[in-house]
mmCIF file of C-alpha atoms and ligand atoms in Angstrom:
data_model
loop_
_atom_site.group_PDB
_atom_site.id
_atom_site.type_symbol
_atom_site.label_atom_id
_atom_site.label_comp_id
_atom_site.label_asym_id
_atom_site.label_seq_id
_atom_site.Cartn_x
_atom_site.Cartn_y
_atom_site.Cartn_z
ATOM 1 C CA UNK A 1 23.375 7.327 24.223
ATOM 2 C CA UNK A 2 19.542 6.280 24.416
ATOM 3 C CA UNK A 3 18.315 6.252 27.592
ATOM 4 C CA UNK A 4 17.114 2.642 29.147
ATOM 5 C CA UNK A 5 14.284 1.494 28.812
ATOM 6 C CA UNK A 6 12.052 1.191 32.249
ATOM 7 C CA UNK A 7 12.000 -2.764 32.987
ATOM 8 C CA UNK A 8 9.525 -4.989 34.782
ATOM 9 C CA UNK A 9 10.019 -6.437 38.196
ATOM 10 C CA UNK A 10 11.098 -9.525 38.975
ATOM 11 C CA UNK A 11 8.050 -11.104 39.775
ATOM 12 C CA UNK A 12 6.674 -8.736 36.994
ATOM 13 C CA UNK A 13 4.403 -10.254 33.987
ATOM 14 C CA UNK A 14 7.543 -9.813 31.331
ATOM 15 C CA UNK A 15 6.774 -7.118 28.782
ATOM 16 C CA UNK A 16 6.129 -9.347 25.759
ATOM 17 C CA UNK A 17 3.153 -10.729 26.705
ATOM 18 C CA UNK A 18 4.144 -14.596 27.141
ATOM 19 C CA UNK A 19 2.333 -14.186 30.448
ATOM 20 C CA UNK A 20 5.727 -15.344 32.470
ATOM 21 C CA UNK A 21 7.398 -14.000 35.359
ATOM 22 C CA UNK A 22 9.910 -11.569 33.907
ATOM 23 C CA UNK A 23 12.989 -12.834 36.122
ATOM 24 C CA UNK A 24 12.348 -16.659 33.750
ATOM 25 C CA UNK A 25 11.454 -14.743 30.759
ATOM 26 C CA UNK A 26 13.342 -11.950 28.924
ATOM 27 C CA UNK A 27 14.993 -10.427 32.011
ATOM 28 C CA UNK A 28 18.731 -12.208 31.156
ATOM 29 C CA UNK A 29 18.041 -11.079 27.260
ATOM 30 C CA UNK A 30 17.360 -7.482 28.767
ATOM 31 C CA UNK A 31 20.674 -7.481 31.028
ATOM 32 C CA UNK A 32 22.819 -8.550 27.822
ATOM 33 C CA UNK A 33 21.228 -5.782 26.081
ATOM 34 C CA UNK A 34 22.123 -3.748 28.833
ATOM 35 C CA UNK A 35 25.414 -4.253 28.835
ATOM 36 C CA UNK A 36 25.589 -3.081 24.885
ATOM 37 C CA UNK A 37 23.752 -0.097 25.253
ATOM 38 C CA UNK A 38 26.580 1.015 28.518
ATOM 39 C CA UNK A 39 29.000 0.083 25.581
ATOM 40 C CA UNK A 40 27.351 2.794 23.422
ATOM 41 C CA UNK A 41 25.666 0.545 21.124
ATOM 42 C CA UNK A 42 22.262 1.302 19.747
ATOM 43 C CA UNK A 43 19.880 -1.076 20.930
ATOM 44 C CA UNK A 44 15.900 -1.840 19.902
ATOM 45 C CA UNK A 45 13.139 -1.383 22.025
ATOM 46 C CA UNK A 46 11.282 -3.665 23.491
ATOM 47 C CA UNK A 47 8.343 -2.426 20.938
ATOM 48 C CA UNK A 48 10.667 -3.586 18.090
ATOM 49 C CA UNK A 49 10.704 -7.096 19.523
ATOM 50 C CA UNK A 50 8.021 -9.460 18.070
ATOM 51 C CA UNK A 51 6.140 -11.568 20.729
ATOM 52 C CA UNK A 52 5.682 -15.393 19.565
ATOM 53 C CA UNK A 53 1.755 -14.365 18.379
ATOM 54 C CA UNK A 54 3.320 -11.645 16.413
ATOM 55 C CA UNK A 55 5.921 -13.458 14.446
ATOM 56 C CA UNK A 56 3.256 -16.656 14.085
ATOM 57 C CA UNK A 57 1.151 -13.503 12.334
ATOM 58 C CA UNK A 58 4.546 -12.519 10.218
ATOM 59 C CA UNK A 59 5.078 -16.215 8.964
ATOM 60 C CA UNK A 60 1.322 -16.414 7.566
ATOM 61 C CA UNK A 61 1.278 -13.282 5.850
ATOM 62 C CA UNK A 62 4.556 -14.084 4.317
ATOM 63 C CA UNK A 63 3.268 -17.341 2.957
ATOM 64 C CA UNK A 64 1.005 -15.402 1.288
ATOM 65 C CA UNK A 65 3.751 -12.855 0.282
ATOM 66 C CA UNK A 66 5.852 -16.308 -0.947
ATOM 67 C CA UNK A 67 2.936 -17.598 -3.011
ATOM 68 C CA UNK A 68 2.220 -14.339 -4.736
ATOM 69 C CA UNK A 69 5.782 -13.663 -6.214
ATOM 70 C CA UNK A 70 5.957 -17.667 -7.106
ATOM 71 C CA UNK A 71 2.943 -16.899 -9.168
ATOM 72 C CA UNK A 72 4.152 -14.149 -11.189
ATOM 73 C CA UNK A 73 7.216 -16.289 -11.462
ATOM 74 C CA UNK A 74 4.853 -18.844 -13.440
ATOM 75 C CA UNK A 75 3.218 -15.944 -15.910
ATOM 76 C CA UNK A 76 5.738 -13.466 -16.162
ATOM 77 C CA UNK A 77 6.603 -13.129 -20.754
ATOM 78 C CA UNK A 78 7.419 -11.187 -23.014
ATOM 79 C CA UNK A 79 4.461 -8.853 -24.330
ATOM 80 C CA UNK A 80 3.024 -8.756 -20.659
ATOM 81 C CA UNK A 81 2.526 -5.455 -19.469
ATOM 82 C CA UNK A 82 3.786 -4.537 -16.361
ATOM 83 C CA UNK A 83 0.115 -3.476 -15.227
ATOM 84 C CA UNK A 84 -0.773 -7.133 -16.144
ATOM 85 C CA UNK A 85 1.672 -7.783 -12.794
ATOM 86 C CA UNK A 86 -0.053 -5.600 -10.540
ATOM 87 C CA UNK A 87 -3.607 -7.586 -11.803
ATOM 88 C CA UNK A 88 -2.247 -10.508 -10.834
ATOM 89 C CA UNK A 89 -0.742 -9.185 -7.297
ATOM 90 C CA UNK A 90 -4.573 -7.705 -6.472
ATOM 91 C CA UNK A 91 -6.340 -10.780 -7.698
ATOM 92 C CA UNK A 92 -4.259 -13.207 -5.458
ATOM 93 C CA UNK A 93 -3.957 -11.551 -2.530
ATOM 94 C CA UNK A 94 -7.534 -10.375 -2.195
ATOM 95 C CA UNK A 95 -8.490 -14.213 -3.329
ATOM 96 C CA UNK A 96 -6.517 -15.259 -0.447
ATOM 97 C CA UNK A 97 -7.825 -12.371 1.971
ATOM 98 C CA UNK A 98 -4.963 -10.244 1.998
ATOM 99 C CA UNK A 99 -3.778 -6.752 1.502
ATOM 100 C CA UNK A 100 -1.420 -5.599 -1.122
ATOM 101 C CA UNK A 101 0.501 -2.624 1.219
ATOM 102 C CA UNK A 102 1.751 -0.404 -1.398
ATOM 103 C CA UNK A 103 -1.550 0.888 -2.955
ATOM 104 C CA UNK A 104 -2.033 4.466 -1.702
ATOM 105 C CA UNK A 105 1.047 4.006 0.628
ATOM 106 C CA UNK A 106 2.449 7.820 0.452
ATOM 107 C CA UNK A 107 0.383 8.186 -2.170
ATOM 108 C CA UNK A 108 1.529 5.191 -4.377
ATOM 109 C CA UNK A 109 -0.962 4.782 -7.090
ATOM 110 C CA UNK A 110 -0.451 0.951 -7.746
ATOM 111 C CA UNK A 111 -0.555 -2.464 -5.713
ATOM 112 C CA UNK A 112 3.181 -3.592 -6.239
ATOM 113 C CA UNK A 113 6.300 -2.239 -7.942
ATOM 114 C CA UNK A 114 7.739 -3.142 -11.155
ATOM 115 C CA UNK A 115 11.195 -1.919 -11.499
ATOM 116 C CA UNK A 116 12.607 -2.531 -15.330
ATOM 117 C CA UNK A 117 16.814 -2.389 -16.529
ATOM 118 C CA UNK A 118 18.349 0.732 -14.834
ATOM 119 C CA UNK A 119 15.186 1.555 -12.946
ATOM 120 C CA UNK A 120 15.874 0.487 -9.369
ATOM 121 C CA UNK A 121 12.966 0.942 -7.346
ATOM 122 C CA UNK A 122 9.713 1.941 -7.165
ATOM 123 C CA UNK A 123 8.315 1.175 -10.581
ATOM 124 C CA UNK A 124 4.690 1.930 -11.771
ATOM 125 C CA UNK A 125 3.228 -1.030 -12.989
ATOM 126 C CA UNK A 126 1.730 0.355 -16.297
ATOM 127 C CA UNK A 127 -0.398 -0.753 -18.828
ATOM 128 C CA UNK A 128 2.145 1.014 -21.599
ATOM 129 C CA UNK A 129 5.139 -0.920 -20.493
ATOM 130 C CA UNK A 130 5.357 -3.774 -22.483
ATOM 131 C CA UNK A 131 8.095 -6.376 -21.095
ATOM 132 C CA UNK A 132 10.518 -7.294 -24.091
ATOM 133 C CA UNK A 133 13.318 -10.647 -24.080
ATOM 134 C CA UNK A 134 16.018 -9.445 -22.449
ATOM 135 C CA UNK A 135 14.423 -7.154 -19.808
ATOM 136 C CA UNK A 136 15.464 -7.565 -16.706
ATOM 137 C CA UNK A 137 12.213 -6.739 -13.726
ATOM 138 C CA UNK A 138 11.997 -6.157 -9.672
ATOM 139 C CA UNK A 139 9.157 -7.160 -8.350
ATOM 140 C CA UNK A 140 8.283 -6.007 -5.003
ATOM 141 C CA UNK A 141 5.399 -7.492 -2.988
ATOM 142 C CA UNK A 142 4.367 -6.035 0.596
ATOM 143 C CA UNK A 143 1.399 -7.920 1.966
ATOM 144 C CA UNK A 144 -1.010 -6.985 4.920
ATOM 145 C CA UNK A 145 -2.778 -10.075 6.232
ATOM 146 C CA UNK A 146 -4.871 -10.284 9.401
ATOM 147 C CA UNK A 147 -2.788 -7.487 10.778
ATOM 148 C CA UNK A 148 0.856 -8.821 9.747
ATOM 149 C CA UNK A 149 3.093 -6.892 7.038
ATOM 150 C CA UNK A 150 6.067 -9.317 4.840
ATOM 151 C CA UNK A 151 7.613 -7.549 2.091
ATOM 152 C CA UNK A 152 9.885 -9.745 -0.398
ATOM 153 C CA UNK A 153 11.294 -8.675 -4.130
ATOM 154 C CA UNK A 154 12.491 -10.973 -6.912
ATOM 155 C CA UNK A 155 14.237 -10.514 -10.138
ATOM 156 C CA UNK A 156 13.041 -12.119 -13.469
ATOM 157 C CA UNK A 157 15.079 -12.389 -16.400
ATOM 158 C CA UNK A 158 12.522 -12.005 -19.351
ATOM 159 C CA UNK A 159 12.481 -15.098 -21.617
ATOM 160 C CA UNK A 160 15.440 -16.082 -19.804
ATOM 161 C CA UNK A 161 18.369 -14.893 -21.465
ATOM 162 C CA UNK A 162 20.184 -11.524 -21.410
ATOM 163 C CA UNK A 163 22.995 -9.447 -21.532
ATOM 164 C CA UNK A 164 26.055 -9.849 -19.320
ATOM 165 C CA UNK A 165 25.816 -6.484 -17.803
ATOM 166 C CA UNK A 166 22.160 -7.464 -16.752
ATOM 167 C CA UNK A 167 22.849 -11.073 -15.629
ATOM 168 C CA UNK A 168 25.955 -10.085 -13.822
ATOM 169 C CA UNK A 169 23.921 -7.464 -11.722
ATOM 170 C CA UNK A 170 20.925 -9.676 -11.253
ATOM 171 C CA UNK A 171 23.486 -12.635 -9.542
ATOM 172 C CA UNK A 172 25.059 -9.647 -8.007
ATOM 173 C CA UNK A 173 22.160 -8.724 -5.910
ATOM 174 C CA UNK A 174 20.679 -12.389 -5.556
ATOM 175 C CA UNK A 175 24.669 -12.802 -3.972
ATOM 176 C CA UNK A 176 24.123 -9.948 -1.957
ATOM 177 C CA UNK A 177 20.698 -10.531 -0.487
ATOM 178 C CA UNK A 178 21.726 -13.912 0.453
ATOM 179 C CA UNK A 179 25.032 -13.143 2.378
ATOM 180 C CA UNK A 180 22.969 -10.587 4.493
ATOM 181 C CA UNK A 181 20.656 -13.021 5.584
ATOM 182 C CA UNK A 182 23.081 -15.452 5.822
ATOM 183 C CA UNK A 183 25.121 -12.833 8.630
ATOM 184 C CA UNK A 184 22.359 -12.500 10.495
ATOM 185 C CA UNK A 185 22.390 -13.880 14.377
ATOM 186 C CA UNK A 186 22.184 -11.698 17.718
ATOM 187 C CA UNK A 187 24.577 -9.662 19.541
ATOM 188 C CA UNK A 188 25.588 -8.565 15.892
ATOM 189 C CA UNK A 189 24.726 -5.387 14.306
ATOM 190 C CA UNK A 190 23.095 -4.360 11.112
ATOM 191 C CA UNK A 191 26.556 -2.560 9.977
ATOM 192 C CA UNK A 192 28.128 -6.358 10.234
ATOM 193 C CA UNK A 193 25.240 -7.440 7.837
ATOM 194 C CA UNK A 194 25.774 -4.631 5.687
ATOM 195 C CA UNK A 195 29.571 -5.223 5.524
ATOM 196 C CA UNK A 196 28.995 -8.794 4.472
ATOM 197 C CA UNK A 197 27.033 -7.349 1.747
ATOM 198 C CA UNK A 198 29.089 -4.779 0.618
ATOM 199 C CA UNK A 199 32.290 -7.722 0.450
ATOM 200 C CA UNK A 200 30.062 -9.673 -1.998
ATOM 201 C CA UNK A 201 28.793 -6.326 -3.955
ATOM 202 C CA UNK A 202 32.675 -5.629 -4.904
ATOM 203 C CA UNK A 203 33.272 -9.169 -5.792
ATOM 204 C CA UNK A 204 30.959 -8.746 -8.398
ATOM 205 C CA UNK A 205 32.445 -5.406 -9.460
ATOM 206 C CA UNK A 206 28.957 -3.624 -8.538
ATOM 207 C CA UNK A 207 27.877 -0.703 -6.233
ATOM 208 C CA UNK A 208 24.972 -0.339 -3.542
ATOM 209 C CA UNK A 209 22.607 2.549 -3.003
ATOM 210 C CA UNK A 210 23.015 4.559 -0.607
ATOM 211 C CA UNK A 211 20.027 6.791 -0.207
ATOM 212 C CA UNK A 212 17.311 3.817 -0.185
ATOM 213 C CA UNK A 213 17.673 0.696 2.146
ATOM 214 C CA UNK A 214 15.945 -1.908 4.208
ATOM 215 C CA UNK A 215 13.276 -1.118 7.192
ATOM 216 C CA UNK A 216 12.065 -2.988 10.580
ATOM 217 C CA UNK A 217 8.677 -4.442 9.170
ATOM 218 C CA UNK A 218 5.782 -6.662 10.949
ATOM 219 C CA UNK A 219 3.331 -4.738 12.567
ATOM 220 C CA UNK A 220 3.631 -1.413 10.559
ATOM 221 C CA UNK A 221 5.394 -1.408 6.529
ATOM 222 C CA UNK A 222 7.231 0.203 7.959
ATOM 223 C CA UNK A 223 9.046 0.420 11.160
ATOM 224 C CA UNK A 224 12.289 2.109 12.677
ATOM 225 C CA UNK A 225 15.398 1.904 11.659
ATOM 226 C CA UNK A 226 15.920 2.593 8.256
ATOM 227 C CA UNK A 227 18.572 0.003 7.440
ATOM 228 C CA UNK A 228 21.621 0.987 5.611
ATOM 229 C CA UNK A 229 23.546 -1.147 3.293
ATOM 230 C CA UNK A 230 26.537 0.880 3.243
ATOM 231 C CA UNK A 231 27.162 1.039 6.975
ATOM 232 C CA UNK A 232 30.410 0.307 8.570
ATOM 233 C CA UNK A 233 31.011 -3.244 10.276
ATOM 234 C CA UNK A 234 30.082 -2.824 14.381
ATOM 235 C CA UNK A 235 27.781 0.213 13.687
ATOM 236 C CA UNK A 236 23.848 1.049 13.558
ATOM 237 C CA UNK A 237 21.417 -1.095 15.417
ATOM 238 C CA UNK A 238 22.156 -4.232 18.072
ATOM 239 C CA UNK A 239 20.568 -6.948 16.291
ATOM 240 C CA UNK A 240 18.610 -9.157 19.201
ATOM 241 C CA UNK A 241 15.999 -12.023 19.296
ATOM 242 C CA UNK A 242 12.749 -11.459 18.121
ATOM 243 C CA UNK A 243 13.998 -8.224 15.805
ATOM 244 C CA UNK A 244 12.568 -8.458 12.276
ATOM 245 C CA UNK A 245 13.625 -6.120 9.470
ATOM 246 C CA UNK A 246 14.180 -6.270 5.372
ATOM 247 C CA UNK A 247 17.816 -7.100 3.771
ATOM 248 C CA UNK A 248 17.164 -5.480 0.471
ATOM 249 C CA UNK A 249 20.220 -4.239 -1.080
ATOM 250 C CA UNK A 250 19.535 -2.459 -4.142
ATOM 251 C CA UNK A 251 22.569 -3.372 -6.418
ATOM 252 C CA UNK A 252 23.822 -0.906 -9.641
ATOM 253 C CA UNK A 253 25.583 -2.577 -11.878
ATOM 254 C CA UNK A 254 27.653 0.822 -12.753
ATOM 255 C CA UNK A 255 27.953 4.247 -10.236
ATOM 256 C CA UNK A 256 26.066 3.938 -7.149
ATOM 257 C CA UNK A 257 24.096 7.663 -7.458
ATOM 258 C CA UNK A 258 20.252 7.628 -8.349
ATOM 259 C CA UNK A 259 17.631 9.779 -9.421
ATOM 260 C CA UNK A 260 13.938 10.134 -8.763
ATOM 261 C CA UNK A 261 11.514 10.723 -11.859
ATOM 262 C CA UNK A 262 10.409 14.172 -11.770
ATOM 263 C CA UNK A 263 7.049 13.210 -13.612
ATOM 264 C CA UNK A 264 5.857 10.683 -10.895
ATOM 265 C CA UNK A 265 7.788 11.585 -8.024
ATOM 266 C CA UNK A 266 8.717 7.923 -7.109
ATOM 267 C CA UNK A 267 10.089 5.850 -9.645
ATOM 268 C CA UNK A 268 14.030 5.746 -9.316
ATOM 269 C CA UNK A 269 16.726 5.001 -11.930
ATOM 270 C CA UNK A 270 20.770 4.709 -12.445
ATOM 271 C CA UNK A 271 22.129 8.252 -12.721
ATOM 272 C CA UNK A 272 24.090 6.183 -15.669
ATOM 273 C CA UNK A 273 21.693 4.610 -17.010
ATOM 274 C CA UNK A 274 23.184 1.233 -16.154
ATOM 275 C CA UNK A 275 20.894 -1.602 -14.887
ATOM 276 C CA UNK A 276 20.499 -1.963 -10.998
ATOM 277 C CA UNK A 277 18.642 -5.412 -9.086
ATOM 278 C CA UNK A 278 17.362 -5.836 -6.135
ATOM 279 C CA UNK A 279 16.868 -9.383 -4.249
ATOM 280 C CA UNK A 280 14.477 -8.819 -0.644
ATOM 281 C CA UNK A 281 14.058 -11.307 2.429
ATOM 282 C CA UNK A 282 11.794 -10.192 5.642
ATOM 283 C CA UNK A 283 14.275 -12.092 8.437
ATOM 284 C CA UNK A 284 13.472 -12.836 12.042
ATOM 285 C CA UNK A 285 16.561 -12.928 14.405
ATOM 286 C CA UNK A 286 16.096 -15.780 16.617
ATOM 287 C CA UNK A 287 17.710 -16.871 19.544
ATOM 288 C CA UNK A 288 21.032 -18.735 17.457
ATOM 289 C CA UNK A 289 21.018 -17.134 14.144
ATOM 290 C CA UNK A 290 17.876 -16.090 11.557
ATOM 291 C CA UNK A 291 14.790 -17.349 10.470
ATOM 292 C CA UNK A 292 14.029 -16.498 7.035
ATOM 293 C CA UNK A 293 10.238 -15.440 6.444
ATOM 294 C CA UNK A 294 10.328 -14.454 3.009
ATOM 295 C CA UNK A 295 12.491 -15.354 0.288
HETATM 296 N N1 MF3 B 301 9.238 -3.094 -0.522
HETATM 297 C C1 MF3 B 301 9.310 -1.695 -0.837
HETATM 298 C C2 MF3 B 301 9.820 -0.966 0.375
HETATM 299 O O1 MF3 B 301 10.099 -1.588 1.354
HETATM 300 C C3 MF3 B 301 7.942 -1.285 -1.260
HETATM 301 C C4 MF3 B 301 7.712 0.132 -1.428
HETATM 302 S S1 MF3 B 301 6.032 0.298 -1.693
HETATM 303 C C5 MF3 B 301 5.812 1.914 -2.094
HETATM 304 O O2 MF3 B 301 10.013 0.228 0.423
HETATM 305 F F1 MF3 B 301 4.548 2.115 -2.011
HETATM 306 F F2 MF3 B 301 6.452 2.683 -1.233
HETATM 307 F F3 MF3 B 301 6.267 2.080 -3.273
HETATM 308 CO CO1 CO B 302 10.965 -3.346 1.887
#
């Protein structure tokens, strides 16, 4: 068990800054946590807690984040390249005084990913990959604005229309996204999210990675935990007011295993070749359930 976490006093400034006494701030929050953490639960940090300012920060750079993906949205076709998408993702968020998060992140050569068919994460936008009808693309958008990270991934079907292995795993992981968010509320944990996710996954006949998930994000890309989709129900981290993180499933509509590319090191596919999707939401949890900052 983690050990806990030294708290205020009483008549203490409370830790997250609001400038209140601790005993009328988050002292009853930190005695409820309390009690989880003597139950063996794993519990966040105070550090993992946003402070109003911070989330206010969160929700502007994810309008930003928002506005960006609705604009590929508009000008995504066939014959684009996918390096056309990344042009776009620089232009806009530098025109609106923003970051794009990915570009040299680990090393990542490009400003957003563009994940095409069976690859499932990670794409290299690329001026030789031509989008064709049928095609079905990820793209993932991590913005840094005045200090603030929101991450958020759509799927676009190209020209609309395509095959039902590919529209059955795009719904799949739209389906899945959207009951994780939906689960989330306090004194839950992110193995209850993840086994709402994994219900709606098998519904749809379709499997979830297992070696790539969702992350804490806000004031780093980022932060602790790593967040599993295939995690049982009443395991991993106490979700608790003010904790933000990704719900990202990444959804294969065959086998669950994945490779990485051995040419570029990041770009991930289907071990079968089969198409995978991926839907992403940055979520806050809030005092009675979840508010949703990207989408
Ligand atoms: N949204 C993706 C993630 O959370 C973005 C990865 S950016 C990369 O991991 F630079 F790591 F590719
Ligand atoms: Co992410």
């Amino acid at each position: 068990m983690a050990k806990a976490e030294p708290r205020p006093g009483r008549n203490d400034p409370c830790w997250c800054g609001s400038g209140k006494k601790y005993k009328s701030c988050h002292s009853a929050q930190d005695d409820k946590v309390e009690s989880f953490r003597l139950k063996g639960h794993m519990v966040p940090r105070h550090s993992q807690l946003k402070t109003p300012e911070q989330i206010q920060g969160m929700r502007d750079s994810s309008v930003l984040n928002m506005a960006i993906l609705d604009a590929v949205g508009e000008s995504i076709h066939a014959g684009m390249s996918t390096q056309e998408i990344d042009d776009i993702v620089v232009r806009l968020t530098a025109e609106m005084g923003g970051i794009a998060a990915p570009l040299n992140y680990e090393g990542f050569p490009k400003s957003v990913c563009t994940s095409v068919n069976s690859q499932v994460c990670h794409g290299i936008p690329s001026e030789k990959d031509i989008l064709r009808d049928g095609d079905i693309i990820n793209v993932d958008v991590s913005t840094l604005y005045k200090g603030y990270y929101s991450d958020s991934s759509r799927m676009y079907i190209i020209g609309g229309k395509t095959d039902p292995d590919r529209a059955n795993v795009v719904e799949a992981a739209k389906a899945c996204r959207d009951a994780g968010v939906a689960a989330v509320r306090p004194w839950i944990t992110l193995g209850d999210v993840a086994y709402e996710i994994q219900k709606v996954a098998k519904q749809y006949g379709c499997t979830i990675v297992r070696e790539i998930g969702g992350h804490g994000v806000g004031i780093e890309f980022h932060e602790e935990p790593f967040v599993s989709y295939v995690s049982r129900p009443g395991t991993e981290l106490l979700l608790v007011p003010g904790f933000t993180f990704t719900v990202e499933p990444m959804i294969n509509a065959g086998k669950h295993e994945i490779y990485v590319d051995q040419d570029n090191n990041w770009t991930v596919y289907t071990e079968d070749g089969r198409p995978s999707a991926q839907w992403e939401s940055t979520v806050l949890v809030t005092e009675d359930g979840c508010e949703v900052l990207t989408c």
